[in-house]
Coordinates of C-alpha atoms in Angstrom, one line a residue:
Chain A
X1 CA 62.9 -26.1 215.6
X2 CA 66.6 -26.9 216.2
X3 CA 66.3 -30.2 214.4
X4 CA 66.4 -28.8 210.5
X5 CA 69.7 -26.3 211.3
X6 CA 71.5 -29.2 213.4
X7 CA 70.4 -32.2 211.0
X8 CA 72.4 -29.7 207.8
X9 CA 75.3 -29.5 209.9
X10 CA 75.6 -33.3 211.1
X11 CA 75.0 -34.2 207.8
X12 CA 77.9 -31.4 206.8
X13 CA 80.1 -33.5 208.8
X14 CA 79.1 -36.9 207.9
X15 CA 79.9 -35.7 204.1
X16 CA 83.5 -34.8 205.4
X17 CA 84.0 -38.3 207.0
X18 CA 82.5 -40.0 203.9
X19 CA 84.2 -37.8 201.4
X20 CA 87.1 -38.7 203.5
X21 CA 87.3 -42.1 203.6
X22 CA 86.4 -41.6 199.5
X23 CA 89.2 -39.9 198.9
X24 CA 91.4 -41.9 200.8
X25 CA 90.5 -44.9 199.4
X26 CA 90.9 -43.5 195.7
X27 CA 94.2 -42.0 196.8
X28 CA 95.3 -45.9 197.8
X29 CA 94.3 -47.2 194.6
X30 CA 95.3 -44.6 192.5
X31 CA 98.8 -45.3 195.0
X32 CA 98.8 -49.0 194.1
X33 CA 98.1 -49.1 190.9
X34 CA 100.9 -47.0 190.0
X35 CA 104.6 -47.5 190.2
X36 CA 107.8 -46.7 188.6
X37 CA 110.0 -48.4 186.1
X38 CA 113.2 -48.6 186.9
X39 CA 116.0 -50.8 185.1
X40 CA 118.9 -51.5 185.8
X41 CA 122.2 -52.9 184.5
X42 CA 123.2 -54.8 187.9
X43 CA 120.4 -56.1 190.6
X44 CA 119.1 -53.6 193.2
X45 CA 117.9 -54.1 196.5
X46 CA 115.0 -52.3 198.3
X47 CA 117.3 -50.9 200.8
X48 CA 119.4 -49.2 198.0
X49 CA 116.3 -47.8 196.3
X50 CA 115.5 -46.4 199.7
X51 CA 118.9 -44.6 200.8
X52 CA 118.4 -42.8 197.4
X53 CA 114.4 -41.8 198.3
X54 CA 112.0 -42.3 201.2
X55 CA 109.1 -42.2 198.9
X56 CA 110.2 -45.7 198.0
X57 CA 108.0 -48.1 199.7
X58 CA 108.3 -51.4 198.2
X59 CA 110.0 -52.9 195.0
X60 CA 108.7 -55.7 192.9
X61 CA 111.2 -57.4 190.7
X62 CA 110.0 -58.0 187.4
X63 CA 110.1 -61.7 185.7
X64 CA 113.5 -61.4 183.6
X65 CA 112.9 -64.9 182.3
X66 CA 108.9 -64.0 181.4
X67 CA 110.4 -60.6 179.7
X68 CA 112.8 -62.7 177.6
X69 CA 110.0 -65.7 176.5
X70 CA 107.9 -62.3 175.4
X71 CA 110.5 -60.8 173.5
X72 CA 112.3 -64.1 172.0
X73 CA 109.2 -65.7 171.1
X74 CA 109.9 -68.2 168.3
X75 CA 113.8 -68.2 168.9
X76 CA 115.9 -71.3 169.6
X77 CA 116.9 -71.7 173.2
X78 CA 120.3 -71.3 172.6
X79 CA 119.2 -67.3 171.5
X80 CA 116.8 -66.8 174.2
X81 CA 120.1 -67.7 177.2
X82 CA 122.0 -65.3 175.4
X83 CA 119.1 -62.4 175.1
X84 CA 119.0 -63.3 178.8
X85 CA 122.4 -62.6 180.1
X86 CA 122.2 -59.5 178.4
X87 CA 118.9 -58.5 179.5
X88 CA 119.0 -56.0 182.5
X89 CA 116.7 -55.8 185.6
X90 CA 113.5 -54.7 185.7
X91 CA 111.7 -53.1 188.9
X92 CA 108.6 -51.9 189.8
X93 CA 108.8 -49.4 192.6
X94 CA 106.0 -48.5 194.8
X95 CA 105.6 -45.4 196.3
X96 CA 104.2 -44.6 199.9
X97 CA 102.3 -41.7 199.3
X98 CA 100.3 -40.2 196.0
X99 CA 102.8 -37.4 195.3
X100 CA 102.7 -34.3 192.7
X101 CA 104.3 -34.1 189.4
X102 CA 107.1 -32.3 191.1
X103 CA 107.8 -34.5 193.7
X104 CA 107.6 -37.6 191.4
X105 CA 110.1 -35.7 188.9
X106 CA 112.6 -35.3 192.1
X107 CA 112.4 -38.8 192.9
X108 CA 113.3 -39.8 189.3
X109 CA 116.0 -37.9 189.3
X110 CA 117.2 -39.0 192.9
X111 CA 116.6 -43.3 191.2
X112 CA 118.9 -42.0 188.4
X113 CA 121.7 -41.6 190.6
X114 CA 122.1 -44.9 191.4
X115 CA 125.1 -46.0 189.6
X116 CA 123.7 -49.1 187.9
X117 CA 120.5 -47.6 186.8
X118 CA 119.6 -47.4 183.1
X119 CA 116.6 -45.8 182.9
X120 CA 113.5 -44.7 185.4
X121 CA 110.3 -44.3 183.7
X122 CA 108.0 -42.4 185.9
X123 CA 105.2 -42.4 182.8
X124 CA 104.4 -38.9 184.2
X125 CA 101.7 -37.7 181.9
X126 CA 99.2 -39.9 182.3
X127 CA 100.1 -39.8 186.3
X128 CA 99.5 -36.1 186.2
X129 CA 96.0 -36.1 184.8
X130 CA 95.0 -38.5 187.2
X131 CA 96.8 -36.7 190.1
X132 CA 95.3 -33.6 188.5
X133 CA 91.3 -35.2 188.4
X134 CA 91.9 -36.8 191.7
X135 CA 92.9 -33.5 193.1
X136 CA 89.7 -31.6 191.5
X137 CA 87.5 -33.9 192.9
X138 CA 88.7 -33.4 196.3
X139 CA 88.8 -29.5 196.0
X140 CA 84.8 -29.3 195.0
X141 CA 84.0 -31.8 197.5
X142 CA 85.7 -29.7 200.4
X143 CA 83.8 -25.9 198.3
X144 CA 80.6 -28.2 199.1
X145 CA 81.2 -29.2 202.4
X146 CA 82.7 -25.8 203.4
X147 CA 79.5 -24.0 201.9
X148 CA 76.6 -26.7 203.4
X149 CA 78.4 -25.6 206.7
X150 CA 78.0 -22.1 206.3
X151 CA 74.8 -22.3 205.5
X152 CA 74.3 -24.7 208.3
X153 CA 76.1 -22.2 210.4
X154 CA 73.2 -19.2 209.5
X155 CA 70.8 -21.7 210.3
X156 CA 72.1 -22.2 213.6
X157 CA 73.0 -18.4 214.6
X158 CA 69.2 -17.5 213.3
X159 CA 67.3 -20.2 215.4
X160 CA 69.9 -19.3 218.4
X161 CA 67.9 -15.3 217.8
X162 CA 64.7 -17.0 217.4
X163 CA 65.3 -19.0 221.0
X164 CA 66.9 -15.3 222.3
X165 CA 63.7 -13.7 222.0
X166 CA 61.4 -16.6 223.3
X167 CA 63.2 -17.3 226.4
X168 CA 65.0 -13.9 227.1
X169 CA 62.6 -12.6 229.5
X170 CA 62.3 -16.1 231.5
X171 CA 66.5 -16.2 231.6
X172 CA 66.5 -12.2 233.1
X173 CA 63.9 -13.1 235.8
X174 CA 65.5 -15.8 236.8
X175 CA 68.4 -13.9 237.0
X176 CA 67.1 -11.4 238.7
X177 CA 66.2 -13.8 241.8
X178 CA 70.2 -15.1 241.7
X179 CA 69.8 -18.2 239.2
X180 CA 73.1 -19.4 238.1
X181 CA 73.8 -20.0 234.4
X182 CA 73.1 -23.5 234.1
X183 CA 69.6 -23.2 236.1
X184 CA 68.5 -20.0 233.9
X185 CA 69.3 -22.1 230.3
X186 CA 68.1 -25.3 232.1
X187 CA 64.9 -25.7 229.9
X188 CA 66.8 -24.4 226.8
X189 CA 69.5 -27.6 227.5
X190 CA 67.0 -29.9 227.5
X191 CA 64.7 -28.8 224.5
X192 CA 68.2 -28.9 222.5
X193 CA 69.5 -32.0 223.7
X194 CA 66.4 -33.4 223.1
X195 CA 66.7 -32.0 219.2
X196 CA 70.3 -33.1 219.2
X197 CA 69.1 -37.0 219.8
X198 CA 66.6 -36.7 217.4
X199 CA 68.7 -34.7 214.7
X200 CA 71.5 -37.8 215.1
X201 CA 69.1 -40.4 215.0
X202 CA 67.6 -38.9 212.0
X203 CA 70.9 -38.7 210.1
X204 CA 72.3 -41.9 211.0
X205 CA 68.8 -43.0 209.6
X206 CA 69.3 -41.6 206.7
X207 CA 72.8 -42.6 205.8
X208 CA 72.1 -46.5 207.0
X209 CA 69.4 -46.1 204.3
X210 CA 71.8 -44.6 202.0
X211 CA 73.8 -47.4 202.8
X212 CA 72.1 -50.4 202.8
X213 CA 69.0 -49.9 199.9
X214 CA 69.5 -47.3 197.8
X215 CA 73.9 -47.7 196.8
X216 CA 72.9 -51.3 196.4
X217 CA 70.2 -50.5 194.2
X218 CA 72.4 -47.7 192.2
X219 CA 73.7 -48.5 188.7
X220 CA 76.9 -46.0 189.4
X221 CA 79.6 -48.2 189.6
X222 CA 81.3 -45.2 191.9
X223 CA 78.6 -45.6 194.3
X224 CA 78.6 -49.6 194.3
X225 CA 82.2 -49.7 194.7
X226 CA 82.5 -47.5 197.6
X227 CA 78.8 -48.7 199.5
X228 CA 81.2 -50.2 202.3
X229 CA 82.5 -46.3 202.6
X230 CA 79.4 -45.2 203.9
X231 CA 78.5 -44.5 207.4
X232 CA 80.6 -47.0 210.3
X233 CA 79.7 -47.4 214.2
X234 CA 82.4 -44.8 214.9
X235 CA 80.6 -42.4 212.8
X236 CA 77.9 -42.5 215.0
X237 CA 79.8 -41.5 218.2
X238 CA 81.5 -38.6 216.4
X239 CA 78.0 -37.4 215.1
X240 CA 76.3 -37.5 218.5
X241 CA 79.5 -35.9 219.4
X242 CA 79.2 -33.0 217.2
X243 CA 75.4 -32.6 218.2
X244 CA 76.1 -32.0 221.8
X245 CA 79.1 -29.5 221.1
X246 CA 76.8 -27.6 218.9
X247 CA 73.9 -27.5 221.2
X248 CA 76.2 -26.8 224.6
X249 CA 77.9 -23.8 222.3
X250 CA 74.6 -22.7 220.8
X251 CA 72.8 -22.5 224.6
X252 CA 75.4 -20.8 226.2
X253 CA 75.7 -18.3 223.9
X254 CA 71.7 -17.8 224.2
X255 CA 72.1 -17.6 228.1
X256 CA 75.3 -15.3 227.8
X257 CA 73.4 -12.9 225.9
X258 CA 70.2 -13.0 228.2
X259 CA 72.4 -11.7 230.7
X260 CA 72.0 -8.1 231.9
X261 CA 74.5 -8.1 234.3
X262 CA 78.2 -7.7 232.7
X263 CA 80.9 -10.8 234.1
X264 CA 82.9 -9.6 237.1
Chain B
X1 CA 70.9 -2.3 264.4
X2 CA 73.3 -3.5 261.6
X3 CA 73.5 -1.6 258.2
X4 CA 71.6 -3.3 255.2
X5 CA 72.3 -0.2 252.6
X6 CA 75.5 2.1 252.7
X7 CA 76.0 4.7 250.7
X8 CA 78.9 6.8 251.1
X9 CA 79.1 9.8 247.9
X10 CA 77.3 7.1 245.8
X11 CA 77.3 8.4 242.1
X12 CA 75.2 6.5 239.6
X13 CA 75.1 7.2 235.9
X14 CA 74.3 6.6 232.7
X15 CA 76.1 6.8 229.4
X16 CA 79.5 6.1 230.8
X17 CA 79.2 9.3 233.5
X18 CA 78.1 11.5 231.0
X19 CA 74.3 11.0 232.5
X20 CA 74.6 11.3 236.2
X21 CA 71.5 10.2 238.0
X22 CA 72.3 10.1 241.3
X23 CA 74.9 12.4 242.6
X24 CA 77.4 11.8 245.6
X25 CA 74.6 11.2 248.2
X26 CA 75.2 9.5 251.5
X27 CA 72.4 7.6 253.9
X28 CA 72.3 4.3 255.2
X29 CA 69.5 2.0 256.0
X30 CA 69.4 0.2 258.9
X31 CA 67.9 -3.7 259.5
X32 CA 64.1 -3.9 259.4
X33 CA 63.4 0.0 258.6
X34 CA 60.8 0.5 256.5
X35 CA 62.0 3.0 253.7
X36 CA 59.7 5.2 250.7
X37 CA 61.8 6.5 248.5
X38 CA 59.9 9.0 246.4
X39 CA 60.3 11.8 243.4
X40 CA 59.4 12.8 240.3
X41 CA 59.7 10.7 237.4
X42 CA 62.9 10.6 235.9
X43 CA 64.5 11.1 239.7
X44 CA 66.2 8.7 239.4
X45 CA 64.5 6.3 242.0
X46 CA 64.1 3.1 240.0
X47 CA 67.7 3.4 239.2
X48 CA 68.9 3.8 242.5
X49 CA 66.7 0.4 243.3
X50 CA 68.6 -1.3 240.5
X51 CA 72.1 -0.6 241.8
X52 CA 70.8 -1.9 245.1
X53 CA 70.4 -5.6 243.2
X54 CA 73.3 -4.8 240.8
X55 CA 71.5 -4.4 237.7
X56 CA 73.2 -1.0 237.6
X57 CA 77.0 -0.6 238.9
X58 CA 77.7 2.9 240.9
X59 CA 79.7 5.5 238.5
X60 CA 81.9 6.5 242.1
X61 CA 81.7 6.3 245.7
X62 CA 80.5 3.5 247.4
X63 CA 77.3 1.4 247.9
X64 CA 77.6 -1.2 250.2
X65 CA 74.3 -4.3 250.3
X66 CA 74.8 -6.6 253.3
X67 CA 78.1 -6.0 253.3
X68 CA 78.9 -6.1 249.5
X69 CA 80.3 -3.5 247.4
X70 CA 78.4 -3.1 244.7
X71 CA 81.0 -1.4 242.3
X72 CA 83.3 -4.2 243.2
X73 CA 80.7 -7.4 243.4
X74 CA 82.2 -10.6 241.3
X75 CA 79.3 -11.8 239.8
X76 CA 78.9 -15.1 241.2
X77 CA 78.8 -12.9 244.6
X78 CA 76.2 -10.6 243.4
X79 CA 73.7 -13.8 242.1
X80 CA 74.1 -15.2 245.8
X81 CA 73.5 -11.8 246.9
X82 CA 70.3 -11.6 245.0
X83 CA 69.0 -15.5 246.3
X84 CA 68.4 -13.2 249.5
X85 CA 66.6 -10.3 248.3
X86 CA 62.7 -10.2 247.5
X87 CA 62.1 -7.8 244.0
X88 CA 58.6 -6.4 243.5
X89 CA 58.5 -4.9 240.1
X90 CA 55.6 -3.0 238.9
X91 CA 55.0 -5.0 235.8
X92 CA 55.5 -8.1 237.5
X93 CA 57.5 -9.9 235.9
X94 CA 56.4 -13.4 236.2
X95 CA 57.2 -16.1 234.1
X96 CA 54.1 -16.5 232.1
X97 CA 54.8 -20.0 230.8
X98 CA 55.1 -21.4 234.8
X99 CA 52.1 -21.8 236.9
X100 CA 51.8 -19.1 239.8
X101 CA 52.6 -21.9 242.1
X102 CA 55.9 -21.7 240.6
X103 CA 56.3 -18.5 240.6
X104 CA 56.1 -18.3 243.7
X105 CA 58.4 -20.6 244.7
X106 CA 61.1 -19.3 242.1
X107 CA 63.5 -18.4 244.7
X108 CA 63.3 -21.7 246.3
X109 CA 63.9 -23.5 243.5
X110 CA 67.2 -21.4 242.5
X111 CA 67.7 -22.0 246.5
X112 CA 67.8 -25.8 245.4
X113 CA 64.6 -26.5 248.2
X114 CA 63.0 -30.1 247.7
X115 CA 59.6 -29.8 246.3
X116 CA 57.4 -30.5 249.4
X117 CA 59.3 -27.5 250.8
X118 CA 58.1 -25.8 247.6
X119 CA 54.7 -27.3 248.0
X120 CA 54.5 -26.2 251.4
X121 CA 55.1 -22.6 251.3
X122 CA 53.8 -21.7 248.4
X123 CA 50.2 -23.1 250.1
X124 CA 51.2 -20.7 252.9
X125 CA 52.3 -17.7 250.6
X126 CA 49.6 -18.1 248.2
X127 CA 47.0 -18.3 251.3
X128 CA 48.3 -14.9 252.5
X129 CA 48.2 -13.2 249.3
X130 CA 44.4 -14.8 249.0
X131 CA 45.4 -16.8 246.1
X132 CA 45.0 -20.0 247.2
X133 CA 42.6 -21.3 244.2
X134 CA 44.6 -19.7 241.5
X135 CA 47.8 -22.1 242.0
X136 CA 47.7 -23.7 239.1
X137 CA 46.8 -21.0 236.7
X138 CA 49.1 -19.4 234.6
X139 CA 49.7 -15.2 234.9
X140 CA 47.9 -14.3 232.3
X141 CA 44.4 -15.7 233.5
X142 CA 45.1 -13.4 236.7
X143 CA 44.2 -9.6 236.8
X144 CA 47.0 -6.8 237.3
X145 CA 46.2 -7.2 240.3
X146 CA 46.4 -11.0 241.6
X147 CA 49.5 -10.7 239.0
X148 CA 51.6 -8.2 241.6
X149 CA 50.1 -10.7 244.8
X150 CA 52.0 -13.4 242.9
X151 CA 54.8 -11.2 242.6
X152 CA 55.1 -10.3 246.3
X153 CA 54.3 -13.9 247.4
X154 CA 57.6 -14.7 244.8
X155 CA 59.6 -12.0 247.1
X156 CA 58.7 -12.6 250.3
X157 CA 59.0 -17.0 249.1
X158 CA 62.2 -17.0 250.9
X159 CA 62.1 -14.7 253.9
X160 CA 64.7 -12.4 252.7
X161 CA 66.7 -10.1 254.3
X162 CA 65.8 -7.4 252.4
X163 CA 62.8 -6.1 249.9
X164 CA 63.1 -3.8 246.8
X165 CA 59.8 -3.0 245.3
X166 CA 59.4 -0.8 242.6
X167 CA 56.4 1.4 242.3
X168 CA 54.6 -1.8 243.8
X169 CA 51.0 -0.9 243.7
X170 CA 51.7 1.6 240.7
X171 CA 49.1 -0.3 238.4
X172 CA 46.9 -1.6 241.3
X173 CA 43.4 -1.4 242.5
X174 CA 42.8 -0.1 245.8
X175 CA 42.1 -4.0 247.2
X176 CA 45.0 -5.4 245.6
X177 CA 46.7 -2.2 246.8
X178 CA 45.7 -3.1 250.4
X179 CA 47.0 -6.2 250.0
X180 CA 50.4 -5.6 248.6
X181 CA 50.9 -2.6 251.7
X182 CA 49.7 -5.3 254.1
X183 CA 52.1 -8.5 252.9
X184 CA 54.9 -5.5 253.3
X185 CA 53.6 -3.9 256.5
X186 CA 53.9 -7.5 257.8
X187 CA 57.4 -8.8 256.1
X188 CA 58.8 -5.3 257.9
X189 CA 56.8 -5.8 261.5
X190 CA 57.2 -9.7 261.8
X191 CA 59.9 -10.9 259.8
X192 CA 62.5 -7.6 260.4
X193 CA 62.9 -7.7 256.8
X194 CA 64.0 -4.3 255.7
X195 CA 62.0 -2.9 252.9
X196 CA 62.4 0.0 250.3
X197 CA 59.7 1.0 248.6
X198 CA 59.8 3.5 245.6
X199 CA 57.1 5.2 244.7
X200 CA 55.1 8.2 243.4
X201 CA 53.1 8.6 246.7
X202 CA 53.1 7.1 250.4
X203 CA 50.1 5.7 251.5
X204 CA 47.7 7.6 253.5
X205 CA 47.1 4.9 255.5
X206 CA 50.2 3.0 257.1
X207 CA 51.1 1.6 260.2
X208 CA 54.5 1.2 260.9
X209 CA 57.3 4.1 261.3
X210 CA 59.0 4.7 258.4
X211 CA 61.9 6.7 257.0
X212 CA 61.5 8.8 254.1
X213 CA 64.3 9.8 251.1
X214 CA 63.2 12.1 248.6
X215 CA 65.1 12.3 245.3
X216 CA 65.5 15.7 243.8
X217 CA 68.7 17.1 241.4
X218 CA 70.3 13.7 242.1
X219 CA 70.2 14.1 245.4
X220 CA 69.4 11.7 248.2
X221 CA 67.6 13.9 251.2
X222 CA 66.2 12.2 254.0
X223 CA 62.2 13.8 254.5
X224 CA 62.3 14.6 258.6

């Protein structure tokens, strides 16, 4: 049976594309949560914030007027104008991608340049450990996905031997009476096309089931939250896709190795 | 007559040349002959057979198959080659998962013949061979015998220009024995095919001419 190798590899690759879109969609939250303090003595525009770093994506201006009602709270009016015209700017800057430590540290010290600018706090500590836990996570995902395929990989060699020895014999006959490639492995096309249907089916089966009874039913909060993350329509395509590369590779590897006659 | 076979200082070995099995012999074989080719065993006659389909590529010299260098052959060349050449092999070789019907018809099918085509002269092949009520049997419910009928029925399927049979009735009875030297008597007399036959001993009784190669030392001698 073809179905058991091929069904641990599609679901190898379905892993990738969910792990994928996971991390992805962590990475833009972690990305949006997050942003840098900068403030500054004189107003600053995004366009300046950009000539001195292309990480900068957007800036949000911060309330100067909300800042001061915090800080002055239970002063006269008269103290809270003045606290104002000495208060400077406040911006939260947005970055476009979820950069290292490193990076973040250059891109402080690039804001700093900017003549106006008092401070830029880039609260890089706690950043880091999440930087650090989001990275983890995505290193032991890809050690599983990397391993499931190798395994997946033996399966396939090992039923590709197993199909050797069964059809050998009919492939050198045929050979024997002129049968081109594709005619000789004909049979062997079929029965795996046939298990590449059924592997897909079974998988997408599986993950819609994944999908729509069992992460609704889950009490992991991870798993609820990213139940729309789990397998799409073009997920599908890609998986029948893989199927029929694997079987096309597998068969014609089969048939090549039948051959007793050397390619001239 | 045109040539079917040329060999011109054909060396065939094994081993890459360190086991030479057939050494620098020259004959030719003419359209519609009817050829033994006999010897010991370990002669070196089943390997000739094989470089004459291009299982096995001549070491040096040439050997020439309709036309076709052998040593040269592409191997698209060589399986088109083969779509006209009958094999008899003295275990067979049928495919024992199709019926003999099919069998039969295996070079017709490769050929890319309809199946009333099929139909039809595997009815025909199978009657000659007296095999008609075994069609849709599979190989293994047939005796050694009725197995090597099949087998020539498969060879002569698609009137070919040329017959290789190795050690044909090696295994056989003396009816199916009969038989076989009959079906290649006839594909010889009637259809011009040219036919080699290798084997351990001619026939005592046989009625067409024939030539006769004996291989000894590696050598290819014609018997006069």
């Amino acid at each position: 049976m073809f179905i058991l190798p091929l069904m641990a590899m599609l679901i190898g690759v379905e892993f990738i594309l969910l792990f994928n879109r996971i991390t992805t969609s962590y990475e833009d939250k972690l990305k949006s949560d997050y942003a840098i303090l900068v403030i500054s003595k004189k107003e600053l525009s995004t366009p300046l914030l950009r000539s001195y770093s292309d990480r900068v994506d957007s800036v949000e201006s911060m309330n100067r007027e909300d800042i001061a009602k915090e800080v002055t709270a239970g002063i006269q009016d008269a103290g809270m104008v003045a606290f104002l015209k000495g208060l400077p700017y406040f911006y939260r800057v947005h970055l476009t991608e979820y950069i290292s430590l490193e990076e973040l540290k250059k891109v402080q010290s690039n804001l700093k340049k900017i003549k106006d600018v008092l401070t830029v706090e880039i609260f890089g500590e706690n950043y880091h450990s999440k930087h650090t836990m989001f990275r983890l996570v995505k290193m032991i995902l890809n050690i599983f996905i990397v391993m499931l395929f190798i395994v997946s990989i033996f399966l396939v060699i090992k039923q590709m031997e197993v199909w050797q020895l069964a059809h050998k014999n009919r492939m050198q006959i045929m050979e024997v009476f002129g049968a081109p490639i594709m005619l000789r492995s004909g049979i062997l096309f079929k029965i795996a096309f046939i298990d590449a249907i059924i592997a897909t089916i079974l998988n997408i089966g599986i993950f819609i089931y994944l999908k729509v009874t069992w992460a609704k039913k889950s009490d992991i909060d991870f798993i609820k939250e990213n139940q729309d993350l789990l397998i799409n329509v073009s997920d599908y395509f890609i998986l029948f896709f893989t199927a029929f590369v694997i079987v096309l590779v597998s068969v014609l590897f089969v048939a090549v190795k039948s051959s007793e006659v050397p390619e001239g | 007559m045109a040539s079917v076979i040329t060999a011109n200082n054909l060396t065939i070995a094994y081993d890459k040349g360190k086991n030479i099995v057939i050494d620098s012999s020259t004959f030719s074989i003419e359209q519609g002959e009817f050829v033994f080719i006999t010897g010991l065993s370990g002669s070196g006659k089943s390997t000739l057979l094989k470089s004459m389909y291009g299982q096995i590529k001549p070491q040096s010299g040439s050997l020439l198959v309709g036309g076709l260098d052998m040593k040269k052959i592409k191997k698209g060349q060589l399986l088109q080659l083969r779509r006209n050449i009958g094999i008899i092999f003295q275990d067979y070789k049928l495919i024992n998962e199709w019926t003999v019907e099919k069998n039969v018809v295996l070079p017709l099918i490769i050929t890319g013949y309809n199946l009333d085509v099929q139909r039809v002269q595997a009815e025909k092949l199978l009657s000659h061979v007296k095999l008609s009520d075994s069609a849709n049997k599979y190989p293994l419910e047939l005796s050694g015998g009725e197995q090597q009928r099949v087998g020539v029925a498969r060879a002569l399927s698609k009137n070919p220009f040329l017959i290789l049979a190795d050690e044909p009735t090696g295994n056989l009875d003396e009816f199916s024995s009969g038989v076989v030297w009959d079906l290649l008597e006839n594909a010889s007399g009637q259809l011009n095919a040219t036919v080699i036959v290798v084997t351990h001993k001619i026939p005592t009784i046989f009625n067409l001419p024939y030539r006769h190669f004996i291989i000894e030392n590696g050598g290819v001698h014609e018997v006069h």
